[in-house]
CSV table of C-alpha atoms in Angstrom, one decimal:
chain,number,residue,atom,x,y,z
A,91,UNK,CA,25.2,-10.7,6.5
A,92,UNK,CA,25.4,-12.6,9.4
A,93,UNK,CA,28.5,-10.6,11.3
A,94,UNK,CA,26.8,-8.7,14.3
A,95,UNK,CA,27.7,-5.6,15.5
A,96,UNK,CA,29.2,-6.1,18.9
A,97,UNK,CA,29.3,-2.7,20.4
A,98,UNK,CA,25.6,-2.1,19.5
A,99,UNK,CA,22.8,-3.3,22.1
A,100,UNK,CA,20.0,-5.9,20.9
A,101,UNK,CA,17.2,-4.8,19.5
A,102,UNK,CA,14.6,-4.3,22.5
A,103,UNK,CA,11.1,-5.7,22.5
A,104,UNK,CA,9.2,-2.9,21.0
A,105,UNK,CA,11.2,-2.8,18.0
A,106,UNK,CA,11.3,-6.7,17.7
A,107,UNK,CA,7.6,-6.5,17.6
A,108,UNK,CA,7.1,-3.5,15.3
A,109,UNK,CA,9.2,-5.3,12.8
A,110,UNK,CA,7.1,-8.4,13.1
A,111,UNK,CA,4.3,-6.6,13.0
A,112,UNK,CA,5.7,-5.1,9.6
A,113,UNK,CA,6.3,-8.4,8.1
A,114,UNK,CA,3.4,-9.9,9.2
A,115,UNK,CA,1.6,-7.0,7.2
A,116,UNK,CA,3.7,-7.3,4.1
A,117,UNK,CA,2.5,-10.9,3.7
A,118,UNK,CA,-1.3,-9.9,4.6
A,119,UNK,CA,-1.4,-7.3,1.9
A,120,UNK,CA,0.2,-9.8,-0.7
A,121,UNK,CA,-2.3,-12.7,0.1
A,122,UNK,CA,-5.3,-10.6,0.5
A,123,UNK,CA,-5.5,-8.6,-2.5
A,124,UNK,CA,-3.9,-5.7,-1.7
A,125,UNK,CA,-0.3,-6.1,-3.3
A,126,UNK,CA,-1.0,-2.8,-4.9
A,127,UNK,CA,-0.2,-1.1,-1.6
A,128,UNK,CA,2.8,-3.3,-0.8
A,129,UNK,CA,5.1,-0.8,-1.7
A,130,UNK,CA,4.3,1.6,1.2
A,131,UNK,CA,5.8,-0.9,3.3
A,132,UNK,CA,9.3,-0.4,1.6
A,133,UNK,CA,11.2,2.7,1.8
A,134,UNK,CA,11.8,5.1,-1.2
A,135,UNK,CA,14.9,3.3,-2.2
A,136,UNK,CA,13.6,-0.2,-1.1
A,137,UNK,CA,14.6,-3.3,-3.0
A,138,UNK,CA,12.8,-6.9,-3.4
A,139,UNK,CA,15.4,-9.2,-4.8
A,140,UNK,CA,15.5,-12.6,-6.0
A,141,UNK,CA,12.0,-12.6,-7.3
A,142,UNK,CA,11.7,-14.2,-10.6
A,143,UNK,CA,11.8,-12.7,-13.3
A,144,UNK,CA,13.4,-10.0,-12.1
A,145,UNK,CA,14.9,-7.8,-9.3
A,146,UNK,CA,12.7,-4.8,-7.9
A,147,UNK,CA,14.7,-2.0,-7.3
A,148,UNK,CA,12.9,1.4,-5.7
A,149,UNK,CA,9.5,2.0,-4.4
A,150,UNK,CA,8.1,2.8,-7.9
A,151,UNK,CA,9.2,-0.8,-9.2
A,152,UNK,CA,7.5,-2.5,-6.4
A,153,UNK,CA,4.4,-0.4,-7.1
A,154,UNK,CA,4.0,-1.5,-10.8
A,155,UNK,CA,4.6,-5.0,-10.1
A,156,UNK,CA,1.9,-5.0,-7.2
A,157,UNK,CA,-0.2,-3.4,-9.7
A,158,UNK,CA,-0.1,-6.2,-12.0
A,159,UNK,CA,0.4,-8.8,-8.9
A,160,UNK,CA,-3.2,-7.7,-7.7
A,161,UNK,CA,-5.1,-8.6,-11.2
A,162,UNK,CA,-4.2,-12.2,-10.9
A,163,UNK,CA,-6.2,-14.9,-9.6
A,164,UNK,CA,-3.7,-16.2,-7.6
A,165,UNK,CA,-4.4,-17.5,-4.2
A,166,UNK,CA,-1.3,-17.2,-1.7
A,167,UNK,CA,-0.1,-17.6,1.9
A,168,UNK,CA,3.1,-16.5,3.0
A,169,UNK,CA,3.7,-18.2,6.1
A,170,UNK,CA,6.4,-16.4,8.1
A,171,UNK,CA,8.3,-17.9,11.2
A,172,UNK,CA,11.8,-17.8,13.1
A,173,UNK,CA,12.6,-14.0,13.3
A,174,UNK,CA,16.0,-13.2,14.0
A,175,UNK,CA,16.9,-9.2,14.6
A,176,UNK,CA,20.3,-7.7,15.0
A,177,UNK,CA,22.2,-4.1,14.4
A,178,UNK,CA,24.4,-4.5,11.8
A,179,UNK,CA,27.0,-1.8,10.3
A,180,UNK,CA,24.5,-1.0,7.6
A,181,UNK,CA,21.4,-0.7,10.0
A,182,UNK,CA,18.8,-3.2,11.5
A,183,UNK,CA,19.1,-6.7,9.8
A,184,UNK,CA,16.7,-9.4,10.1
A,185,UNK,CA,15.8,-13.1,8.6
A,186,UNK,CA,12.9,-15.2,8.6
A,187,UNK,CA,11.9,-18.3,7.2
A,188,UNK,CA,9.0,-18.1,4.8
A,189,UNK,CA,6.9,-21.1,3.4
A,190,UNK,CA,4.8,-20.1,0.3
A,191,UNK,CA,1.6,-21.9,-0.6
A,192,UNK,CA,0.5,-20.8,-4.0
A,193,UNK,CA,-2.1,-21.7,-6.4
A,194,UNK,CA,-2.7,-19.8,-9.9
A,195,UNK,CA,-6.6,-20.8,-9.2
A,196,UNK,CA,-8.6,-20.1,-7.0
A,197,UNK,CA,-9.5,-23.8,-6.4
A,198,UNK,CA,-6.7,-24.3,-4.2
A,199,UNK,CA,-6.0,-27.8,-3.2
A,200,UNK,CA,-2.4,-28.0,-3.2
A,201,UNK,CA,-1.7,-28.0,0.4
A,202,UNK,CA,2.3,-28.4,0.1
A,203,UNK,CA,4.5,-25.2,0.0
A,204,UNK,CA,6.0,-24.0,-3.5
A,205,UNK,CA,9.1,-22.7,-1.8
A,206,UNK,CA,10.7,-23.5,1.7
A,207,UNK,CA,13.2,-20.7,2.6
A,208,UNK,CA,14.7,-17.2,3.9
A,209,UNK,CA,14.0,-13.4,3.6
A,210,UNK,CA,16.9,-11.7,4.4
A,211,UNK,CA,16.1,-8.3,5.1
A,212,UNK,CA,17.6,-4.6,6.1
A,213,UNK,CA,15.1,-2.3,7.7
A,214,UNK,CA,15.2,1.6,8.0
A,215,UNK,CA,13.4,4.2,9.8
A,216,UNK,CA,11.5,6.7,7.1
A,217,UNK,CA,8.9,9.1,8.0
A,218,UNK,CA,8.7,8.1,11.5
A,219,UNK,CA,8.2,4.2,10.4
A,220,UNK,CA,9.9,1.3,10.0
A,221,UNK,CA,10.0,-0.2,6.7
A,222,UNK,CA,11.5,-2.8,4.6
A,223,UNK,CA,15.0,-1.0,2.7
A,224,UNK,CA,15.7,-4.7,1.3
A,225,UNK,CA,14.7,-8.1,1.2
A,226,UNK,CA,16.3,-10.9,-0.6
A,227,UNK,CA,14.5,-14.4,-1.0
A,228,UNK,CA,16.3,-17.7,-0.7
A,229,UNK,CA,14.8,-20.8,-1.5
A,230,UNK,CA,16.1,-23.5,0.3
A,231,UNK,CA,13.4,-25.7,-1.0
A,232,UNK,CA,11.3,-25.6,-4.4
A,233,UNK,CA,8.9,-27.9,-5.4
A,234,UNK,CA,8.8,-29.2,-9.1
A,235,UNK,CA,5.3,-28.7,-10.3
B,91,UNK,CA,-12.7,-6.2,9.6
B,92,UNK,CA,-9.9,-4.6,8.0
B,93,UNK,CA,-10.5,-1.2,8.9
B,94,UNK,CA,-8.3,-0.1,12.0
B,95,UNK,CA,-9.5,2.7,14.3
B,96,UNK,CA,-7.2,5.4,13.8
B,97,UNK,CA,-7.5,7.5,17.3
B,98,UNK,CA,-6.6,4.2,19.4
B,99,UNK,CA,-2.8,3.3,20.0
B,100,UNK,CA,-1.3,0.5,18.7
B,101,UNK,CA,-1.4,-2.3,21.1
B,102,UNK,CA,1.5,-2.8,23.3
B,103,UNK,CA,3.8,-5.1,23.5
B,104,UNK,CA,2.4,-7.1,26.5
B,105,UNK,CA,-0.9,-7.2,25.0
B,106,UNK,CA,0.8,-8.6,21.7
B,107,UNK,CA,2.6,-11.4,23.6
B,108,UNK,CA,-0.5,-12.3,26.0
B,109,UNK,CA,-3.0,-12.7,22.8
B,110,UNK,CA,-0.3,-14.9,21.1
B,111,UNK,CA,0.2,-16.8,24.1
B,112,UNK,CA,-3.6,-17.4,24.3
B,113,UNK,CA,-3.5,-18.7,20.7
B,114,UNK,CA,-0.8,-20.8,21.2
B,115,UNK,CA,-2.7,-22.3,24.6
B,116,UNK,CA,-5.6,-22.9,22.3
B,117,UNK,CA,-3.5,-24.8,19.7
B,118,UNK,CA,-1.9,-26.9,22.1
B,119,UNK,CA,-5.2,-27.9,24.2
B,120,UNK,CA,-6.8,-29.0,20.9
B,121,UNK,CA,-3.6,-30.8,19.9
B,122,UNK,CA,-3.0,-32.3,23.3
B,123,UNK,CA,-5.8,-33.8,24.4
B,124,UNK,CA,-7.2,-31.2,26.5
B,125,UNK,CA,-10.1,-30.1,24.0
B,126,UNK,CA,-12.7,-30.3,26.6
B,127,UNK,CA,-10.9,-27.6,28.4
B,128,UNK,CA,-11.0,-25.2,25.1
B,129,UNK,CA,-14.3,-23.4,26.1
B,130,UNK,CA,-12.1,-21.9,29.2
B,131,UNK,CA,-10.3,-19.8,26.7
B,132,UNK,CA,-13.4,-18.2,25.0
B,133,UNK,CA,-15.8,-15.4,26.8
B,134,UNK,CA,-19.1,-16.6,28.0
B,135,UNK,CA,-20.6,-15.4,24.7
B,136,UNK,CA,-17.9,-16.8,22.4
B,137,UNK,CA,-18.0,-17.9,19.1
B,138,UNK,CA,-16.1,-20.8,17.0
B,139,UNK,CA,-17.6,-20.0,13.2
B,140,UNK,CA,-16.2,-21.7,10.0
B,141,UNK,CA,-15.8,-25.3,11.6
B,142,UNK,CA,-17.6,-27.9,9.6
B,143,UNK,CA,-20.3,-29.2,10.1
B,144,UNK,CA,-21.8,-25.9,12.0
B,145,UNK,CA,-21.0,-23.2,14.0
B,146,UNK,CA,-20.4,-22.9,17.8
B,147,UNK,CA,-22.0,-20.0,19.4
B,148,UNK,CA,-21.5,-19.7,23.2
B,149,UNK,CA,-18.8,-21.3,25.7
B,150,UNK,CA,-21.5,-24.3,26.3
B,151,UNK,CA,-21.7,-25.2,22.8
B,152,UNK,CA,-17.9,-25.2,22.6
B,153,UNK,CA,-17.8,-27.2,25.6
B,154,UNK,CA,-19.9,-30.1,24.0
B,155,UNK,CA,-18.1,-29.9,20.9
B,156,UNK,CA,-14.7,-30.2,23.2
B,157,UNK,CA,-15.8,-33.2,25.2
B,158,UNK,CA,-16.7,-35.0,21.6
B,159,UNK,CA,-13.2,-34.1,20.3
B,160,UNK,CA,-11.3,-35.2,23.2
B,161,UNK,CA,-12.7,-38.8,22.2
B,162,UNK,CA,-11.5,-39.2,19.0
B,163,UNK,CA,-8.4,-40.7,18.4
B,164,UNK,CA,-7.1,-37.8,15.6
B,165,UNK,CA,-3.7,-36.4,16.0
B,166,UNK,CA,-3.5,-32.8,14.7
B,167,UNK,CA,-1.1,-29.8,15.2
B,168,UNK,CA,-2.3,-26.2,14.6
B,169,UNK,CA,0.6,-24.5,13.5
B,170,UNK,CA,0.3,-21.0,14.0
B,171,UNK,CA,1.9,-17.9,12.5
B,172,UNK,CA,1.5,-14.6,11.3
B,173,UNK,CA,0.1,-12.7,13.9
B,174,UNK,CA,-1.6,-9.1,13.5
B,175,UNK,CA,-3.3,-6.9,16.2
B,176,UNK,CA,-5.0,-3.9,16.3
B,177,UNK,CA,-7.9,-2.1,18.1
B,178,UNK,CA,-11.0,-1.7,16.1
B,179,UNK,CA,-14.2,-0.2,17.0
B,180,UNK,CA,-15.7,-3.7,18.1
B,181,UNK,CA,-12.7,-4.2,20.4
B,182,UNK,CA,-9.2,-5.8,20.0
B,183,UNK,CA,-9.1,-7.7,16.5
B,184,UNK,CA,-6.3,-10.0,15.7
B,185,UNK,CA,-5.7,-12.3,12.2
B,186,UNK,CA,-3.3,-15.4,12.3
B,187,UNK,CA,-2.4,-17.6,9.8
B,188,UNK,CA,-2.9,-21.4,10.6
B,189,UNK,CA,-1.6,-24.7,9.1
B,190,UNK,CA,-3.6,-27.8,10.2
B,191,UNK,CA,-2.4,-30.9,10.4
B,192,UNK,CA,-4.6,-33.6,10.9
B,193,UNK,CA,-4.9,-37.6,10.9
B,194,UNK,CA,-8.0,-39.5,11.9
B,195,UNK,CA,-5.6,-42.7,13.3
B,196,UNK,CA,-2.4,-42.5,15.8
B,197,UNK,CA,-0.6,-43.6,12.7
B,198,UNK,CA,0.3,-40.1,11.5
B,199,UNK,CA,2.1,-40.2,8.4
B,200,UNK,CA,0.7,-37.5,6.0
B,201,UNK,CA,2.9,-34.4,6.5
B,202,UNK,CA,1.0,-32.1,4.1
B,203,UNK,CA,-1.6,-30.1,5.8
B,204,UNK,CA,-5.1,-30.5,5.6
B,205,UNK,CA,-5.9,-27.0,5.2
B,206,UNK,CA,-3.9,-23.5,5.1
B,207,UNK,CA,-5.9,-20.2,6.1
B,208,UNK,CA,-6.9,-17.4,8.6
B,209,UNK,CA,-8.1,-17.6,11.6
B,210,UNK,CA,-9.9,-13.6,12.2
B,211,UNK,CA,-10.4,-13.2,15.8
B,212,UNK,CA,-12.0,-10.8,18.3
B,213,UNK,CA,-10.4,-10.8,21.6
B,214,UNK,CA,-12.2,-9.5,25.0
B,215,UNK,CA,-11.1,-9.2,28.5
B,216,UNK,CA,-13.4,-10.9,31.0
B,217,UNK,CA,-12.9,-11.9,34.5
B,218,UNK,CA,-9.2,-10.2,34.3
B,219,UNK,CA,-8.1,-12.2,31.4
B,220,UNK,CA,-8.1,-12.0,27.8
B,221,UNK,CA,-9.9,-14.4,25.9
B,222,UNK,CA,-11.4,-15.0,22.3
B,223,UNK,CA,-14.7,-13.6,21.8
B,224,UNK,CA,-14.9,-14.5,18.2
B,225,UNK,CA,-12.8,-16.7,15.7
B,226,UNK,CA,-13.8,-17.2,12.0
B,227,UNK,CA,-11.8,-19.8,10.5
B,228,UNK,CA,-11.3,-19.0,6.6
B,229,UNK,CA,-9.9,-21.7,4.3
B,230,UNK,CA,-7.4,-20.5,1.6
B,231,UNK,CA,-6.0,-24.0,0.7
B,232,UNK,CA,-7.8,-27.4,1.4
B,233,UNK,CA,-6.1,-30.6,0.6
B,234,UNK,CA,-8.4,-33.2,-1.4
B,235,UNK,CA,-7.9,-36.5,0.9
C,207,UNK,CA,5.8,-31.4,32.3
C,208,UNK,CA,2.6,-29.6,31.8
C,209,UNK,CA,2.1,-28.4,35.2
C,210,UNK,CA,2.6,-24.6,36.1
C,211,UNK,CA,3.7,-23.3,39.3
C,212,UNK,CA,0.9,-20.9,40.3
C,213,UNK,CA,2.8,-19.0,43.1
C,214,UNK,CA,5.2,-17.9,40.0
C,215,UNK,CA,4.9,-14.9,38.1
C,216,UNK,CA,3.8,-15.5,34.1
C,217,UNK,CA,7.4,-14.7,32.2
C,218,UNK,CA,7.7,-11.3,31.2
C,219,UNK,CA,8.0,-10.0,27.5
C,220,UNK,CA,11.8,-9.8,27.6
C,221,UNK,CA,12.2,-13.0,28.7
C,222,UNK,CA,9.7,-14.3,26.3
C,223,UNK,CA,11.5,-12.7,23.0
C,224,UNK,CA,14.9,-13.5,24.5
C,225,UNK,CA,14.1,-17.3,24.3
C,226,UNK,CA,12.3,-17.0,21.1
C,227,UNK,CA,15.7,-15.5,20.1
C,228,UNK,CA,17.4,-18.4,21.4
C,229,UNK,CA,15.2,-21.2,19.3
C,230,UNK,CA,15.6,-19.2,16.0
C,231,UNK,CA,19.0,-19.2,16.5
C,232,UNK,CA,19.4,-22.8,17.3
C,233,UNK,CA,17.5,-23.4,14.2
C,234,UNK,CA,19.5,-21.2,12.1
C,235,UNK,CA,22.9,-22.6,13.2
C,236,UNK,CA,21.6,-26.1,12.3
C,237,UNK,CA,19.9,-24.9,9.0
C,238,UNK,CA,22.9,-22.8,7.7
C,239,UNK,CA,26.1,-24.6,8.1
C,240,UNK,CA,27.2,-23.9,11.7
C,241,UNK,CA,25.7,-27.1,13.6
C,242,UNK,CA,29.4,-27.0,14.8
C,243,UNK,CA,28.5,-24.0,17.2
C,244,UNK,CA,25.0,-25.4,18.2
C,245,UNK,CA,26.3,-26.6,21.6
C,246,UNK,CA,27.3,-23.1,22.7
C,247,UNK,CA,23.2,-22.6,23.1
C,248,UNK,CA,23.3,-25.6,25.6
C,249,UNK,CA,24.4,-25.1,29.2
C,250,UNK,CA,27.2,-27.4,30.1
C,251,UNK,CA,24.9,-30.4,31.3
C,252,UNK,CA,22.6,-29.7,28.4
C,253,UNK,CA,20.8,-32.7,26.7
C,254,UNK,CA,19.0,-33.3,23.3
C,255,UNK,CA,16.7,-36.2,23.4
C,256,UNK,CA,14.8,-38.2,20.9
C,257,UNK,CA,17.1,-37.7,18.1
C,258,UNK,CA,17.8,-40.6,16.0
C,259,UNK,CA,20.1,-42.7,16.6
C,260,UNK,CA,20.8,-41.8,20.2
C,261,UNK,CA,20.4,-39.0,22.8
C,262,UNK,CA,22.6,-36.3,23.2
C,263,UNK,CA,23.9,-35.8,26.9
C,264,UNK,CA,26.1,-33.0,27.7
C,265,UNK,CA,27.5,-30.0,25.7
C,266,UNK,CA,30.4,-32.4,24.6
C,267,UNK,CA,27.8,-34.5,23.0
C,268,UNK,CA,26.1,-32.3,21.0
C,269,UNK,CA,29.5,-30.6,20.0
C,270,UNK,CA,30.6,-33.9,18.7
C,271,UNK,CA,27.1,-34.5,17.0
C,272,UNK,CA,27.4,-31.2,15.5
C,273,UNK,CA,31.1,-31.5,14.0
C,274,UNK,CA,29.6,-34.5,12.0
C,275,UNK,CA,26.3,-33.1,11.1
C,276,UNK,CA,28.2,-29.9,9.7
C,277,UNK,CA,30.0,-32.2,7.3
C,278,UNK,CA,26.7,-33.8,5.8
C,279,UNK,CA,25.0,-32.3,2.2
C,280,UNK,CA,22.1,-31.9,4.0
C,281,UNK,CA,19.7,-28.7,3.1
C,282,UNK,CA,17.3,-28.3,6.3
C,283,UNK,CA,14.8,-25.8,7.8
C,284,UNK,CA,13.7,-26.3,11.3
C,285,UNK,CA,10.2,-24.2,11.0
C,286,UNK,CA,9.4,-23.0,14.5
C,287,UNK,CA,5.8,-22.0,15.9
C,288,UNK,CA,3.3,-21.7,19.0
C,289,UNK,CA,5.7,-20.7,21.4
C,290,UNK,CA,4.5,-21.1,25.2
C,291,UNK,CA,6.6,-20.5,28.0
C,292,UNK,CA,6.6,-20.9,31.8
C,293,UNK,CA,7.8,-21.2,35.1
C,294,UNK,CA,8.0,-24.6,36.6
C,295,UNK,CA,9.6,-26.1,39.6
C,296,UNK,CA,12.5,-27.0,37.6
C,297,UNK,CA,12.9,-23.8,36.0
C,298,UNK,CA,11.9,-22.1,32.9
C,299,UNK,CA,10.0,-24.5,30.7
C,300,UNK,CA,8.4,-24.2,27.1
C,301,UNK,CA,7.4,-25.7,24.3
C,302,UNK,CA,7.0,-24.9,20.6
C,303,UNK,CA,6.2,-26.8,17.3
C,304,UNK,CA,8.7,-27.7,14.7
C,305,UNK,CA,8.0,-28.8,11.1
C,306,UNK,CA,11.3,-29.9,10.0
C,307,UNK,CA,12.1,-29.8,6.1
C,308,UNK,CA,14.9,-32.1,5.2
C,309,UNK,CA,16.8,-33.1,1.9
C,310,UNK,CA,19.9,-35.2,1.9
C,311,UNK,CA,21.1,-33.5,-1.3
C,312,UNK,CA,21.5,-30.2,-2.2
C,313,UNK,CA,18.9,-30.9,-5.1
C,314,UNK,CA,16.0,-29.8,-2.6
C,315,UNK,CA,12.4,-30.5,-4.2
C,316,UNK,CA,10.3,-31.9,-1.6
C,317,UNK,CA,8.3,-29.6,0.2
C,318,UNK,CA,6.8,-31.8,2.6
C,319,UNK,CA,7.9,-32.0,5.8
C,320,UNK,CA,9.9,-34.7,7.2
C,321,UNK,CA,8.2,-34.3,10.6
C,322,UNK,CA,5.7,-32.1,12.3
C,323,UNK,CA,5.7,-32.0,16.3
C,324,UNK,CA,6.9,-30.6,19.4
C,325,UNK,CA,10.3,-29.3,21.4
C,326,UNK,CA,9.5,-29.5,25.0
C,327,UNK,CA,12.4,-27.5,26.5
C,328,UNK,CA,13.5,-26.5,29.7
C,329,UNK,CA,15.8,-23.5,29.8
C,330,UNK,CA,18.5,-22.3,32.4
C,331,UNK,CA,20.6,-19.0,32.7
C,332,UNK,CA,24.5,-19.7,32.5
C,333,UNK,CA,27.1,-17.2,32.2
C,334,UNK,CA,24.4,-14.4,31.9
C,335,UNK,CA,22.7,-16.0,28.8
C,336,UNK,CA,19.5,-18.1,28.6
C,337,UNK,CA,20.5,-21.2,27.1
C,338,UNK,CA,18.9,-24.6,26.6
C,339,UNK,CA,19.2,-27.2,29.6
C,340,UNK,CA,17.2,-30.1,27.9
C,341,UNK,CA,15.2,-30.5,24.7
C,342,UNK,CA,13.1,-33.4,24.3
C,343,UNK,CA,12.0,-34.1,20.4
C,344,UNK,CA,8.2,-35.7,20.1
C,345,UNK,CA,7.2,-36.4,16.8
C,346,UNK,CA,3.5,-36.2,15.9
C,347,UNK,CA,3.7,-36.7,12.0
C,348,UNK,CA,6.5,-38.3,10.5
C,349,UNK,CA,6.6,-38.9,6.4
C,350,UNK,CA,7.1,-42.2,5.1
C,351,UNK,CA,10.3,-41.8,2.5
């Protein structure tokens, strides 16, 4: 997925910031009790891969996961940095780094991240808005708890 | 504070980057011995809320706090990510995530953040520059030390 | 290096995002097995300073370091935030915060950063592209391992 299409221009500033806003909104909903609306940020055939226990394929699967996720007392922050964006043959590709802080109780005192790694994203425009078509989670560091 | 004003346009790229520069400058001054100039980045009626032991209301209160803060041997880094920005009925609103690394001595060897959470900001233009009118600190994770 | 040149304009949005893309690319190559191409992101007289055991001066020195670095089984993520950018008398200056996660083995389970600090950068345009002319690493927090 690293190959860039040389005959395509670099993504412009408006597109870069729109994608950053999309990924920040994704993290915000997940971290602030709105995981049940997360599927709105994916295309209809959107995928979230590399998430235990199983991959989520299609917006309906993501909606079902989010409806269960929002019931948990979990505290989380998905800290996102190092955005990269380019046009590939499949469309608009991006990567970002994620540091995921997580507690299964509302007494959140462990400030070491559960994982530090990458999101490998493919984006597509649907109904006039950029959405996530595919996100692959790649863990680099994983805390033993 | 999550409600967006639907009849207002999305903030443009220049405004987004100007606000990001403002918040990065705020962190830099705080972390590099210039807390005594921090109040310049707030409006005259600016507020910094959720900061122990007490809220700071008005630029003078922030200036007094900064003048004391700059005397401490504290080492800190306020790591800021996940910027969101939108027009609300009260004006320009934003949120960002903050991971705060802090040591009370110059021998800074603890690389776990003291807190991970959110800043909920309101911005206003004063004397031709965007400034912070209100910042609320919301801790999500807090280390026990 | 903090002095800003008052008679120069603020860097524009395209330049800001181009520099952010450059620094994200630098981190990506370092963290994904491509340190042997890192020197391409520096000017011919480029420098990487503050890196133990010795400073790297000139693109050839960086290339030699990268060729050795890419052989290590090291896992790393250079998490970059808090970008600042301004025109100085020497040219385009920037700072960013870096949190460096690192493991010397592929079994990467320690999610506390090895260091948290700053990069102090000078950029220059060479052969039509912005590159790093000088990067100084300043550690603020350093884990004892």
